[in-house]
mmCIF file of C-alpha atoms in Angstrom:
data_model
loop_
_atom_site.group_PDB
_atom_site.id
_atom_site.type_symbol
_atom_site.label_atom_id
_atom_site.label_comp_id
_atom_site.label_asym_id
_atom_site.label_seq_id
_atom_site.Cartn_x
_atom_site.Cartn_y
_atom_site.Cartn_z
ATOM 1 C CA MET E 2 0.000 0.000 0.000
ATOM 2 C CA SER E 3 1.126 3.502 -0.722
ATOM 3 C CA PHE E 4 -0.129 6.881 -1.787
ATOM 4 C CA SER E 5 1.123 9.632 -4.033
ATOM 5 C CA LYS E 6 2.132 13.046 -2.784
ATOM 6 C CA GLU E 7 0.074 14.636 -5.570
ATOM 7 C CA PHE E 8 -3.079 12.808 -4.461
ATOM 8 C CA GLY E 9 -2.494 13.889 -0.862
ATOM 9 C CA GLU E 10 -2.030 17.514 -1.871
ATOM 10 C CA HIS E 11 -5.163 17.383 -4.038
ATOM 11 C CA ILE E 12 -7.233 16.040 -1.150
ATOM 12 C CA LEU E 13 -5.827 18.634 1.270
ATOM 13 C CA ASP E 14 -6.746 21.381 -1.210
ATOM 14 C CA MET E 15 -10.309 20.077 -1.413
ATOM 15 C CA LEU E 16 -10.556 19.878 2.386
ATOM 16 C CA ALA E 17 -8.894 23.252 3.067
ATOM 17 C CA PRO E 18 -12.194 24.934 4.140
ATOM 18 C CA LEU E 19 -12.216 22.647 7.205
ATOM 19 C CA GLY E 20 -9.272 24.528 8.694
ATOM 20 C CA PRO E 21 -5.632 23.679 9.380
ATOM 21 C CA LEU E 22 -5.028 20.065 8.360
ATOM 22 C CA THR E 23 -1.876 17.986 8.424
ATOM 23 C CA LEU E 24 -0.920 15.009 6.348
ATOM 24 C CA LYS E 25 1.176 12.388 8.133
ATOM 25 C CA ARG E 26 2.816 9.285 6.700
ATOM 26 C CA LEU E 27 1.333 6.090 8.040
ATOM 27 C CA PHE E 28 2.463 2.547 7.155
ATOM 28 C CA GLY E 29 2.962 3.265 3.453
ATOM 29 C CA GLY E 30 -0.044 5.545 3.302
ATOM 30 C CA ALA E 31 -1.053 8.673 5.129
ATOM 31 C CA CYS E 32 -3.576 10.060 7.556
ATOM 32 C CA ILE E 33 -5.229 13.466 7.631
ATOM 33 C CA ASN E 34 -5.440 15.184 10.986
ATOM 34 C CA TYR E 35 -7.123 18.240 12.364
ATOM 35 C CA GLY E 36 -5.040 18.893 15.455
ATOM 36 C CA ASP E 37 -4.887 15.572 17.308
ATOM 37 C CA ALA E 38 -7.957 14.224 15.525
ATOM 38 C CA THR E 39 -7.363 11.740 12.712
ATOM 39 C CA PHE E 40 -10.385 11.643 10.422
ATOM 40 C CA ALA E 41 -9.131 10.204 7.123
ATOM 41 C CA LEU E 42 -6.709 7.582 5.815
ATOM 42 C CA MET E 43 -5.182 7.396 2.349
ATOM 43 C CA PHE E 44 -3.725 4.294 0.759
ATOM 44 C CA ASP E 45 -3.167 3.523 -2.917
ATOM 45 C CA ASP E 46 -4.620 6.920 -3.836
ATOM 46 C CA THR E 47 -7.871 5.978 -2.154
ATOM 47 C CA ILE E 48 -9.377 7.858 0.766
ATOM 48 C CA TYR E 49 -11.251 6.433 3.724
ATOM 49 C CA PHE E 50 -13.154 8.621 6.190
ATOM 50 C CA ARG E 51 -13.713 7.913 9.885
ATOM 51 C CA VAL E 52 -17.167 6.680 10.806
ATOM 52 C CA ASP E 53 -19.112 6.396 14.028
ATOM 53 C CA GLU E 54 -22.738 5.825 14.978
ATOM 54 C CA THR E 55 -23.741 9.200 13.508
ATOM 55 C CA ASN E 56 -22.483 8.711 9.945
ATOM 56 C CA ILE E 57 -21.831 5.012 9.284
ATOM 57 C CA GLU E 58 -25.277 4.390 7.816
ATOM 58 C CA ARG E 59 -24.720 7.095 5.222
ATOM 59 C CA PHE E 60 -21.540 5.337 4.071
ATOM 60 C CA LYS E 61 -23.262 1.951 3.985
ATOM 61 C CA GLU E 62 -26.239 3.361 2.037
ATOM 62 C CA ALA E 63 -23.784 4.751 -0.522
ATOM 63 C CA GLY E 64 -22.342 1.239 -0.963
ATOM 64 C CA SER E 65 -19.090 2.098 0.770
ATOM 65 C CA GLU E 66 -16.901 -0.609 2.261
ATOM 66 C CA PRO E 67 -14.680 -0.520 5.360
ATOM 67 C CA PHE E 68 -10.930 -0.138 5.066
ATOM 68 C CA THR E 69 -9.380 -3.584 4.649
ATOM 69 C CA TYR E 70 -5.775 -4.723 4.400
ATOM 70 C CA THR E 71 -3.933 -8.034 4.461
ATOM 71 C CA ALA E 72 -1.528 -8.939 7.271
ATOM 72 C CA ARG E 73 0.125 -12.321 7.665
ATOM 73 C CA GLY E 74 -2.103 -13.738 4.951
ATOM 74 C CA LYS E 75 -5.350 -12.644 6.586
ATOM 75 C CA ASP E 76 -7.712 -9.802 5.737
ATOM 76 C CA VAL E 77 -8.047 -7.221 8.497
ATOM 77 C CA ILE E 78 -11.151 -5.036 8.482
ATOM 78 C CA VAL E 79 -10.906 -1.595 10.087
ATOM 79 C CA GLY E 80 -14.550 -0.780 10.697
ATOM 80 C CA SER E 81 -13.914 2.759 11.874
ATOM 81 C CA TYR E 82 -12.915 3.952 8.371
ATOM 82 C CA TYR E 83 -15.029 3.633 5.225
ATOM 83 C CA LEU E 84 -14.238 4.324 1.583
ATOM 84 C CA LEU E 85 -15.335 7.744 0.365
ATOM 85 C CA PRO E 86 -17.864 7.312 -2.461
ATOM 86 C CA ASP E 87 -16.320 8.005 -5.888
ATOM 87 C CA GLU E 88 -18.710 10.823 -6.749
ATOM 88 C CA ALA E 89 -17.452 12.834 -3.761
ATOM 89 C CA LEU E 90 -13.897 12.772 -5.124
ATOM 90 C CA ASP E 91 -14.952 14.939 -8.061
ATOM 91 C CA ASP E 92 -17.109 17.418 -6.169
ATOM 92 C CA PRO E 93 -15.406 19.591 -3.521
ATOM 93 C CA ASP E 94 -18.704 20.542 -1.858
ATOM 94 C CA GLU E 95 -19.799 16.932 -1.608
ATOM 95 C CA MET E 96 -16.409 15.857 -0.273
ATOM 96 C CA LEU E 97 -16.611 18.556 2.402
ATOM 97 C CA ASP E 98 -20.074 17.353 3.368
ATOM 98 C CA TRP E 99 -18.785 13.805 3.891
ATOM 99 C CA ALA E 100 -15.633 15.058 5.602
ATOM 100 C CA ARG E 101 -17.464 17.172 8.189
ATOM 101 C CA GLY E 102 -19.192 14.113 9.662
ATOM 102 C CA SER E 103 -15.905 12.236 9.702
ATOM 103 C CA LEU E 104 -14.097 15.147 11.308
ATOM 104 C CA ASP E 105 -16.747 15.224 14.039
ATOM 105 C CA ALA E 106 -16.199 11.488 14.589
ATOM 106 C CA GLY E 107 -12.430 11.999 14.746
ATOM 107 C CA LEU E 108 -12.782 14.860 17.217
ATOM 108 C CA LYS E 109 -14.905 12.667 19.510
ATOM 109 C CA VAL E 110 -12.214 9.982 19.516
ATOM 110 C CA ALA E 111 -9.471 12.548 20.186
ATOM 111 C CA ARG E 112 -11.430 14.071 23.097
ATOM 112 C CA ALA E 113 -12.042 10.621 24.591
ATOM 113 C CA LYS E 114 -8.316 9.813 24.374
ATOM 114 C CA GLN E 115 -7.427 13.138 26.011
ATOM 115 C CA ALA E 116 -9.926 12.530 28.827
ATOM 116 C CA LYS E 117 -8.579 9.018 29.392
ATOM 117 C CA LYS E 118 -5.013 10.335 29.489
ATOM 118 C CA ALA E 119 -5.975 13.114 31.915
ATOM 119 C CA LYS E 120 -7.718 10.596 34.162
ATOM 120 C CA ALA E 121 -4.651 8.334 34.143
ATOM 121 C CA ASN E 122 -2.395 11.282 34.986
ATOM 122 C CA GLU E 123 -4.703 12.281 37.817
ATOM 123 C CA ARG E 124 -4.454 8.773 39.325
ATOM 124 C CA LYS E 125 -0.667 8.989 39.265
ATOM 125 C CA LYS E 126 -0.680 12.042 41.547
#
């Protein structure tokens, strides 16, 4: 798995209205973050957006599939990321609409991790 720099830059341009985003290398691909919140993965010039209980049905209704990769000869399904529908790749407004729900999901996960870390630090005192 991999991704091209050009694809990553194109996606960041389309998502620029969301605010300051960073692209980080990740196991031959990349992730897109807003602060500490990861809300998208890119592999093989394909983008997957984070899902949770608020937006997963929309992805399923669009025929989207979860992110899957092969490790040690077995398929691994990552159910928290779903493939962005093809039609959204060509329409910046549509991509932003899909991305906003995924960003919200990513922010929830980041806040939960921060709260868990704060709680652990509090117990150490």
